[in-house]
Coordinates of C-alpha atoms in Angstrom, one line a residue:
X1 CA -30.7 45.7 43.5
X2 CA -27.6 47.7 43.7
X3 CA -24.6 47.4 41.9
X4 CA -21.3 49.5 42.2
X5 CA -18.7 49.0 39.3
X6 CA -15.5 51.9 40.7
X7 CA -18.0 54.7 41.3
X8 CA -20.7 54.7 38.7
X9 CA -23.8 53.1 40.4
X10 CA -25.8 50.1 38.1
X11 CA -29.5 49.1 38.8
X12 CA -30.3 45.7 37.7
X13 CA -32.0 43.0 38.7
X14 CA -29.6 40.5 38.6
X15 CA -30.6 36.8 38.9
X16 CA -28.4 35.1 41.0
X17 CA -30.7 36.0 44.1
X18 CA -30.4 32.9 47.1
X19 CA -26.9 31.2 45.0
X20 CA -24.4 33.7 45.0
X21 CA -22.3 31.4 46.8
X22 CA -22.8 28.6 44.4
X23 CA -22.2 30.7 41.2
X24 CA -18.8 31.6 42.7
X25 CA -18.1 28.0 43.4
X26 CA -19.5 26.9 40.0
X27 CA -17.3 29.4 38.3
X28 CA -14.3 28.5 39.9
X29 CA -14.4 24.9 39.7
X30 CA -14.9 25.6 35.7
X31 CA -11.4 27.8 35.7
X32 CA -9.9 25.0 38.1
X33 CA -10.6 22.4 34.9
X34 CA -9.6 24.6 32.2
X35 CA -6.0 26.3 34.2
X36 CA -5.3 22.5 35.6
X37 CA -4.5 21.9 31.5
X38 CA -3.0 25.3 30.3
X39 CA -0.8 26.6 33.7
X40 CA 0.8 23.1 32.8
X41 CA 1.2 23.5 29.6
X42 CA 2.6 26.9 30.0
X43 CA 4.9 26.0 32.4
X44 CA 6.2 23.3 29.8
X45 CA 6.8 25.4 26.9
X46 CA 10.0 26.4 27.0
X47 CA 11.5 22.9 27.3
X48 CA 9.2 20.6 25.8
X49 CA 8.4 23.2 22.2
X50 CA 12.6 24.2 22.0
X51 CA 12.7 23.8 18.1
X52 CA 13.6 27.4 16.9
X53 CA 12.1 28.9 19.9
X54 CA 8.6 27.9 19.3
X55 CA 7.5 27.5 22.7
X56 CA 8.7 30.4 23.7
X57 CA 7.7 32.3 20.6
X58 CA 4.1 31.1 20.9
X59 CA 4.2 32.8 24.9
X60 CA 5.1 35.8 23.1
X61 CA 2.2 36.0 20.9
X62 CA -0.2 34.6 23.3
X63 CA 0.7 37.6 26.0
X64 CA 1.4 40.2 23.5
X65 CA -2.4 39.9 22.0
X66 CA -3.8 39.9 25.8
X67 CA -2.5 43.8 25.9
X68 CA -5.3 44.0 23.0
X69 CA -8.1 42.2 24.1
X70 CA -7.7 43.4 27.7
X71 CA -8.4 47.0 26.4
X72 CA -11.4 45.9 24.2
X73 CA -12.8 43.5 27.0
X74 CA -15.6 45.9 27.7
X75 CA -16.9 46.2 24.4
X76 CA -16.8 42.2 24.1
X77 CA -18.4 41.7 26.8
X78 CA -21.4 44.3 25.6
X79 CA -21.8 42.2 22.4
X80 CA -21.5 38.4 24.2
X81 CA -22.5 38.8 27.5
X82 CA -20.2 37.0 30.4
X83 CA -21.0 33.5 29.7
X84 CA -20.8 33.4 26.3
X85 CA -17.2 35.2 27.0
X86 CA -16.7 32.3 29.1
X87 CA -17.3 29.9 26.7
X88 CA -15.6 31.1 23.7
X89 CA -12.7 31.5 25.8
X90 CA -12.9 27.6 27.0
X91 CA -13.0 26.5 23.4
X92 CA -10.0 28.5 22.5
X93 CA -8.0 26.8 25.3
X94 CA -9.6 23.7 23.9
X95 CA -7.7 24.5 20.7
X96 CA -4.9 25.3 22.3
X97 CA -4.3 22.0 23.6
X98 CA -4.9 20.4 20.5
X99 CA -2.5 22.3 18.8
X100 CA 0.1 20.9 21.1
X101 CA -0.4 17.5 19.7
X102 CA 1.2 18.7 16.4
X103 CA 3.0 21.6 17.6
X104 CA 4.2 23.8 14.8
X105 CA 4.7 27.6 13.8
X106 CA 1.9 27.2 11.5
X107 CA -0.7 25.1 14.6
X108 CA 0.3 26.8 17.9
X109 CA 1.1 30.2 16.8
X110 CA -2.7 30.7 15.6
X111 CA -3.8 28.7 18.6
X112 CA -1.7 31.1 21.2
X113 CA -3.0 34.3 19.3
X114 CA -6.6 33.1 19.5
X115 CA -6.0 32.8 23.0
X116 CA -4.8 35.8 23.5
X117 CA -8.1 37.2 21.9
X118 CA -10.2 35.5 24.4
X119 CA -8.3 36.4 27.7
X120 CA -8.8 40.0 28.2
X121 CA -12.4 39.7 28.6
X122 CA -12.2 36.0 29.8
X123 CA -10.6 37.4 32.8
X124 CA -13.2 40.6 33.0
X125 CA -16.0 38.6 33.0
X126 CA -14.7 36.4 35.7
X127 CA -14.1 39.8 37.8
X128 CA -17.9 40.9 36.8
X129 CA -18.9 37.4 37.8
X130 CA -18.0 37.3 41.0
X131 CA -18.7 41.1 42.0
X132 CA -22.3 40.9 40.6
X133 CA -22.6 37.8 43.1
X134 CA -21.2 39.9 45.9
X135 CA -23.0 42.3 45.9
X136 CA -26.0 40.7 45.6
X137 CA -25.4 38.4 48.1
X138 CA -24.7 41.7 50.4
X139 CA -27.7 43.0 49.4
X140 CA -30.0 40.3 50.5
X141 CA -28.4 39.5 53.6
X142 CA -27.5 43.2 54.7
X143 CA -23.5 41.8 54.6
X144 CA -20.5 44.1 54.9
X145 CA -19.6 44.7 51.3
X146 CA -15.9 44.1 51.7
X147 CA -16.1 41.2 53.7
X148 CA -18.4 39.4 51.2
X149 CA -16.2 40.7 48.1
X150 CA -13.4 38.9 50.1
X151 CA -15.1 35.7 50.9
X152 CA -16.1 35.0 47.5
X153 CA -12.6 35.9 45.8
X154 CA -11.0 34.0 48.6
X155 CA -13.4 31.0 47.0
X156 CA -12.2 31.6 43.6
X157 CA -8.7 32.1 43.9
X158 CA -8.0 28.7 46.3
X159 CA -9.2 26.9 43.4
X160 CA -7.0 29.0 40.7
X161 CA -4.1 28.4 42.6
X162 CA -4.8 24.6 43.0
X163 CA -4.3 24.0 39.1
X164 CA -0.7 24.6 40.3
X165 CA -0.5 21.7 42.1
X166 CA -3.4 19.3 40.1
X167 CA -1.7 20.5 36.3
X168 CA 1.5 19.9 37.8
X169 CA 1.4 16.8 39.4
X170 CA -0.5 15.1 36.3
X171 CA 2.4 16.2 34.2
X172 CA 5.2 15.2 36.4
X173 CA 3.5 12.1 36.5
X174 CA 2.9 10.9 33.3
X175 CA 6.2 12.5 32.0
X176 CA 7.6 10.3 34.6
X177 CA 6.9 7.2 32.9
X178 CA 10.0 7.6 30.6
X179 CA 13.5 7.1 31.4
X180 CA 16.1 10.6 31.2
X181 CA 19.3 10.7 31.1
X182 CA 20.1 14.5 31.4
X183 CA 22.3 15.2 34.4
X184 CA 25.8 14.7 32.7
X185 CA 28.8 16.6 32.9
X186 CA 27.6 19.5 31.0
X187 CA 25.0 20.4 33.3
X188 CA 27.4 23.2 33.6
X189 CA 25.8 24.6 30.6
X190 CA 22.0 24.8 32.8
X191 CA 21.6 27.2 34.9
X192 CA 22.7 30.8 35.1
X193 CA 24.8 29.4 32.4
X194 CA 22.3 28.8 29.7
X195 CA 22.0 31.0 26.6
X196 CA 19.9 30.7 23.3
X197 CA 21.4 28.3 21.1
X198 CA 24.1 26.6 23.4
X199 CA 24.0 23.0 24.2
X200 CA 22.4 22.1 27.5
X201 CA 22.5 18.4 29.5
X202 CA 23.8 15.8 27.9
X203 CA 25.8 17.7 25.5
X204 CA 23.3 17.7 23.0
X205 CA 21.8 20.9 21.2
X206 CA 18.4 20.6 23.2
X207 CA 16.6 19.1 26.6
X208 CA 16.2 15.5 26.6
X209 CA 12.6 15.4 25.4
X210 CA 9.8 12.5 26.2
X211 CA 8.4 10.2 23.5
X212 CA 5.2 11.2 21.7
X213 CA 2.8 8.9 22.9
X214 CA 3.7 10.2 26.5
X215 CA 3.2 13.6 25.3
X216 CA -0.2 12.5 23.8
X217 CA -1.3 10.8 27.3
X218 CA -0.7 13.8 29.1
X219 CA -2.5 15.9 26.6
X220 CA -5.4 13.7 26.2
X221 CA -5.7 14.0 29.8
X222 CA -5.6 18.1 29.8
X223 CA -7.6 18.3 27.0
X224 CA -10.6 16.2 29.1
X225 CA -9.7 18.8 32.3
X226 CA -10.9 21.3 29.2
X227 CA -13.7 19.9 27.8
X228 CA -14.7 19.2 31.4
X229 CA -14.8 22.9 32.0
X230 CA -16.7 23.6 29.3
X231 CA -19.5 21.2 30.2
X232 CA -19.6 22.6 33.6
X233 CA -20.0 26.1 32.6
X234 CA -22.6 25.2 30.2
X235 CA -24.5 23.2 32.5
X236 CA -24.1 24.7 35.4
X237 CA -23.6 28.2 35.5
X238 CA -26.3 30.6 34.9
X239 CA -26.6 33.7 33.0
X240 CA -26.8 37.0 34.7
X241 CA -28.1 40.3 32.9
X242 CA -25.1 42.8 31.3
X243 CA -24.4 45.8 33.8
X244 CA -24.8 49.0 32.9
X245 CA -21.7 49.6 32.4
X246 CA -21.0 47.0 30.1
X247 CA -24.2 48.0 27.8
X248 CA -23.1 51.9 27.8
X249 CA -19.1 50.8 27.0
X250 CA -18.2 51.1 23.4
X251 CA -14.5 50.1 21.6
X252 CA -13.4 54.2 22.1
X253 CA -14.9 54.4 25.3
X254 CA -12.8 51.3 27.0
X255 CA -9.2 52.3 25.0
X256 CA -9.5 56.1 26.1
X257 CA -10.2 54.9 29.4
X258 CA -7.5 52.6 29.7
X259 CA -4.4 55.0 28.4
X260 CA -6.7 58.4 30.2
X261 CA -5.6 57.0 33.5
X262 CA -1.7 57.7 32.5
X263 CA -2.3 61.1 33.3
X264 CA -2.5 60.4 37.1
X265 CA 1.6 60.5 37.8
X266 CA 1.2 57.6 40.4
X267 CA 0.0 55.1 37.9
X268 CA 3.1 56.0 36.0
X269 CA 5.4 55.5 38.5
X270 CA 3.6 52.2 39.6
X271 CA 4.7 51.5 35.9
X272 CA 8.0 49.5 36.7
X273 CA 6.4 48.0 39.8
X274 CA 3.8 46.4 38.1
X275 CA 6.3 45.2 35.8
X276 CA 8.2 43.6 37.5
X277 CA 5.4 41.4 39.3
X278 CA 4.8 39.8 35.6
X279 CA 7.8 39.4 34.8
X280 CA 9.4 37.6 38.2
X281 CA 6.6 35.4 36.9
X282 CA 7.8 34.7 33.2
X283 CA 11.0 34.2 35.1
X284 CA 9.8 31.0 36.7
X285 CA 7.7 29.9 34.0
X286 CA 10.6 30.1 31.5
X287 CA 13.6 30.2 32.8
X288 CA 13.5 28.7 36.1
X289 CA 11.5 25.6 34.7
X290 CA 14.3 25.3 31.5
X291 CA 17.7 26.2 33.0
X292 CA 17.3 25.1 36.7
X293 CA 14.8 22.3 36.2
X294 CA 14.5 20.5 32.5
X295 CA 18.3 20.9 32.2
X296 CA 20.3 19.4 35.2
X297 CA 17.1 17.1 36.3
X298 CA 15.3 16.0 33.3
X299 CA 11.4 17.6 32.1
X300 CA 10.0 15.6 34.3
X301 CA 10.8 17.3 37.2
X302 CA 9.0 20.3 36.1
X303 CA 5.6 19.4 37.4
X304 CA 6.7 18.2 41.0
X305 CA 8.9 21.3 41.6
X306 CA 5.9 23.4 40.6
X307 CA 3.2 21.6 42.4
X308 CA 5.1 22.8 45.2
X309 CA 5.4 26.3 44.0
X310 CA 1.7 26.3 43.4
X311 CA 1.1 24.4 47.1
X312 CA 3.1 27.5 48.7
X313 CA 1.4 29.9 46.8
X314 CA -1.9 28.8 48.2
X315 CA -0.6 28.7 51.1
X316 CA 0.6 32.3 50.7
X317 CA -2.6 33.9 49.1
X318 CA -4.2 32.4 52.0
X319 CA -2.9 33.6 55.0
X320 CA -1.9 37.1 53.7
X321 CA -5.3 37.9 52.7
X322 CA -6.4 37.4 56.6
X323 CA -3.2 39.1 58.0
X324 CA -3.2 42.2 55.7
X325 CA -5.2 43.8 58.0
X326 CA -3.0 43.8 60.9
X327 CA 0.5 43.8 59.4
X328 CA -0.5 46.3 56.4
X329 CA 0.5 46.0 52.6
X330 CA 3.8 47.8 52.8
X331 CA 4.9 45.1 55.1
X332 CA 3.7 42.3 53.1
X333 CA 5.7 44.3 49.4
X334 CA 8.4 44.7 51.4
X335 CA 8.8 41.0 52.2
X336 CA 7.9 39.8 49.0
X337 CA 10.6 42.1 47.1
X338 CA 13.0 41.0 49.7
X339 CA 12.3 37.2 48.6
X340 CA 12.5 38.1 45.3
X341 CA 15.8 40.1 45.0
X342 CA 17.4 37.1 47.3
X343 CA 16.3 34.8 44.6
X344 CA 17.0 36.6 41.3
X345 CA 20.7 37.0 42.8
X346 CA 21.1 33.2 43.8
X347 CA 19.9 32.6 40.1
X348 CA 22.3 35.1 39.1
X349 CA 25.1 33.0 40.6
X350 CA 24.0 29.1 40.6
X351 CA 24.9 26.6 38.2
X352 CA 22.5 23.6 40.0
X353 CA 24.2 20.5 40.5
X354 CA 23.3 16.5 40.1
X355 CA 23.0 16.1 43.5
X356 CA 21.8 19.4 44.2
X357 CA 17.5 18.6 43.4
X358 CA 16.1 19.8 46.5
X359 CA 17.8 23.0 46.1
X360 CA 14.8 24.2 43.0
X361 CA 12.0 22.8 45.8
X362 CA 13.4 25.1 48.8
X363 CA 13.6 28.2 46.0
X364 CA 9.8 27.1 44.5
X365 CA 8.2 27.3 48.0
X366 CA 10.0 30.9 48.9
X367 CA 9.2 31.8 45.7
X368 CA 5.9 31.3 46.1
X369 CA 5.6 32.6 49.2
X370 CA 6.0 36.0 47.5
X371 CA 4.1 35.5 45.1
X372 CA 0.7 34.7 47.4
X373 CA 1.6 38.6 48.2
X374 CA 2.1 39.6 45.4
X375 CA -1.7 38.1 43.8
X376 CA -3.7 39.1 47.3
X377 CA -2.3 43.0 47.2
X378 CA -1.5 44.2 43.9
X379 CA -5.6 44.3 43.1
X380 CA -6.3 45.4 46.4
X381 CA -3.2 48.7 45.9
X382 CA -4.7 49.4 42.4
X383 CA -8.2 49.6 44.0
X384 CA -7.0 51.8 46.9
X385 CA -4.8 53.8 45.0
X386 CA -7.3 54.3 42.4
X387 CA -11.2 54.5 43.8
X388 CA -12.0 57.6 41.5
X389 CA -11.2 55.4 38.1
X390 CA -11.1 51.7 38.8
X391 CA -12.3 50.5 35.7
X392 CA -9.0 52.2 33.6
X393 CA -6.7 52.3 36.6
X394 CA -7.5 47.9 36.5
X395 CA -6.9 48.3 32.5
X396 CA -3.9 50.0 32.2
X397 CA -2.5 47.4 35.2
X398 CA -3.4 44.4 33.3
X399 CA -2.1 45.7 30.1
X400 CA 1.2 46.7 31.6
X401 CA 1.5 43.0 32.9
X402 CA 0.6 41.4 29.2
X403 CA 3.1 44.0 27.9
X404 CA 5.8 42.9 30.2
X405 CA 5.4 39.4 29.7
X406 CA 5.4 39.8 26.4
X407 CA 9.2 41.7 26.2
X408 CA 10.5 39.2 28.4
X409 CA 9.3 36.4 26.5
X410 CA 10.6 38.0 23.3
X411 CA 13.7 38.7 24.9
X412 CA 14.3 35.2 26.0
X413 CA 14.6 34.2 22.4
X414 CA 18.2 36.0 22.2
X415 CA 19.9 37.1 25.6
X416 CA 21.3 35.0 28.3
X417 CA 19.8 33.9 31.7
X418 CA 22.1 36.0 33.5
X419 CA 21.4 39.0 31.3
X420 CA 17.9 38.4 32.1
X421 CA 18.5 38.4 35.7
X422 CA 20.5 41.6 35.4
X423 CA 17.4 43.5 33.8
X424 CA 15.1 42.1 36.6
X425 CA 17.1 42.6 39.1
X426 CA 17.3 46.2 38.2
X427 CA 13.7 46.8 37.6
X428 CA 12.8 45.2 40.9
X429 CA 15.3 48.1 42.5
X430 CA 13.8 50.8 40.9
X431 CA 9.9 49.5 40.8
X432 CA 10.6 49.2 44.3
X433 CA 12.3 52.6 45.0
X434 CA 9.0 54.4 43.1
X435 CA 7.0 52.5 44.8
X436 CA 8.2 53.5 48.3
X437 CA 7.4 57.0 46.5
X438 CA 4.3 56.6 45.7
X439 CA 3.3 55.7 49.3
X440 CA 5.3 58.2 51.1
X441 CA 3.5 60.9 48.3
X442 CA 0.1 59.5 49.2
X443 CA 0.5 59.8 53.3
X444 CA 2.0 62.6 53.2
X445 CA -1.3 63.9 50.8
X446 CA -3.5 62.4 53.5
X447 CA -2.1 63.5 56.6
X448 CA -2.6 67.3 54.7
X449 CA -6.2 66.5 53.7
X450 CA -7.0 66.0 57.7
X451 CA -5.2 69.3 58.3

């Protein structure tokens, strides 16, 4: 059969012929397993490792190795082929969760940079994965290409998004089991208030934090969601044959691809506007879970305010995906950067009260209203924008997102909330404004072309 990776033309015969559809669901119920344990854990970091920064710190080295093994994802996927990716990668987010038993500079710092290794061509291969299948699947049953690419990412993505809600919930729950007592006086400290360093809830120098055998219980139980995943891709999923593309791809070839596509002055000016889509994100998954959740309503909170973040994302990815078509994407940014900017400057602004919980659900759901827009047209802009150099355009996209989390996570270790807000709410302005450019440049290209 034939296979198109961005516009170089593969012909393999790729064994997935009759259970395309099955693969895809095989594949995602093995990342549902695996993201149920770490999008929790992640979203925990920052309040339940605050000695010295470590949680924090370890996000930092976790993202800030992803820019590195994004850009040599092709050449480990040559040498490994896509499941054995798969399967190093699920054993290095077993490790990962086992270093949070004993979490110290010296157990989860090695842990996050292994991970960080892994993820680049974790994420590649799950791309491959489920394009391969596509376009098989279109090729036996004489589908519309599009349609079945949508379908089958449609597949994979409800599922990613659900670890939201499953990850969330099992930690809110278990972490639930203790008593808090964190919503004193000095919750005036929480909020857009909060600044490395400077006591938070009860007065104290830290978030109240749960006992260790409730930590252990909720890590036992995302380390079997892991080891679960692992099993299933091992058992389940089947091999398919390395592309073309992949076997031809050498260490050079995949960095000069990614930095080539610089040259092309709209993925430079996409630059801040890609930024700021990771970074909105490290937003909620550091400060927005620390300052407006662990803080004024105990860590226990954290999970039930983000299952409903992940439930309106779904939600969101969902319906947008089906409506993109008739509303069209600059719509869709447009109401996503609105949401956004309305939130950073509420966080800008807010010092969350006692009595004031369902406050952080209402901003979870808008929140992740955007970002359901955000995931379904960001790929689908890069591979519009793009459809001459895919492959580096995708790199250099991905990259800039590791990079960005990375700065903001580092950052986080010595500015304020509200300084933070201040440098997102500016770079959503401008990534915005160039944007807008970048659009109005590519019409205006068009409507010459069909002069």
């Amino acid at each position: 059969m034939k296979i198109f990776f961005g516009c170089r033309k593969v012909e393999k015969e790729v064994g997935v012929n009759g259970r395309e559809t099955l693969n895809v669901v095989i594949i995602s119920f093995s990342f549902f397993f695996v993201f149920t344990a770490y999008l929790a854990l992640q979203n925990l970091q920052s309040s339940l490792n605050q000695e010295e920064g470590l949680g924090i710190t370890s996000l930092s080295f976790l993202y800030g190795f992803i820019i590195l093994s994004s850009i040599l994802a092709p050449w480990v996927i040559k040498s490994l082929g896509i499941k054995i990716s798969l399967l190093i990668s699920w054993i290095s987010h077993i490790l990962y969760t086992c270093a949070n038993f004993y979490p110290t500079f010296a157990t989860l710092l090695p842990a996050s940079i292994l991970l960080g290794l892994i993820s680049g061509p974790m994420w590649t291969s799950q791309s491959v994965y489920i394009s391969t299948n596509a376009y098989s699947f279109s090729d036996l049953n004489k589908a519309d290409i599009h349609a079945t690419l949508s379908r089958l990412n449609g597949i994979f993505f409800t599922y990613y998004e659900l670890t939201q809600i499953s990850g969330n919930l099992v930690s809110s729950l278990v972490l639930n089991r203790d008593k808090y007592n964190s919503t004193s006086a000095s919750t005036q400290l929480c909020g857009c208030n909060d600044c490395p360093g400077v006591a938070l809830g009860n007065g104290t120098s830290k978030i109240v934090e749960p006992s260790s055998s409730t930590v252990y219980l909720m890590l036992s139980i995302f380390l079997a969601f892991d080891v679960v995943g692992f099993l299933c891709t091992v058992v389940f999923l089947p091999s398919i044959p390395k592309s073309e593309w992949a076997e031809q791809s050498n260490t050079k070839e995949s960095i000069t691809a990614c930095f080539s596509a610089l040259w092309d002055p709209k993925l430079v000016l996409l630059v801040p506007f890609i930024s700021i889509m990771a970074m909105e994100q490290a937003v909620l998954w550091t400060d927005f879970t620390k300052s407006y959740i662990s803080c004024p309503y105990g860590i226990q909170m954290v999970g039930f305010v983000m299952a409903s973040y992940g439930c309106a994302t779904t939600v969101s990815a969902f319906v947008t995906s089906r409506i993109a078509k008739y509303t069209g994407r600059y719509i869709l940014f447009g109401l996503a950067v609105c949401i956004d900017m309305t939130i950073f400057v509420l966080l800008f602004v807010w010092v969350p009260k006692p009595d004031q919980k369902v406050y952080v659900f209402a901003i979870a759901v808008v929140w992740g209203l955007a970002e359901g827009i955000f995931q379904t047209q960001s790929n689908a802009l890069i591979a519009l924008l793009f459809p001459e150099k895919t492959e580096a355009a995708f790199a250099n996209y991905h990259c800039t997102k590791a990079a960005s989390f990375t700065v903001y996570f580092v950052i986080s270790l010595y500015v304020c909330v509200k300084t933070k807000l201040v440098i997102v709410i500016a770079l959503l302005a401008v990534g915005s404004l160039l944007y807008v450019g970048v659009e109005v440049h590519v019409r205006r290209r068009k409507e010459t072309e069909k002069k």
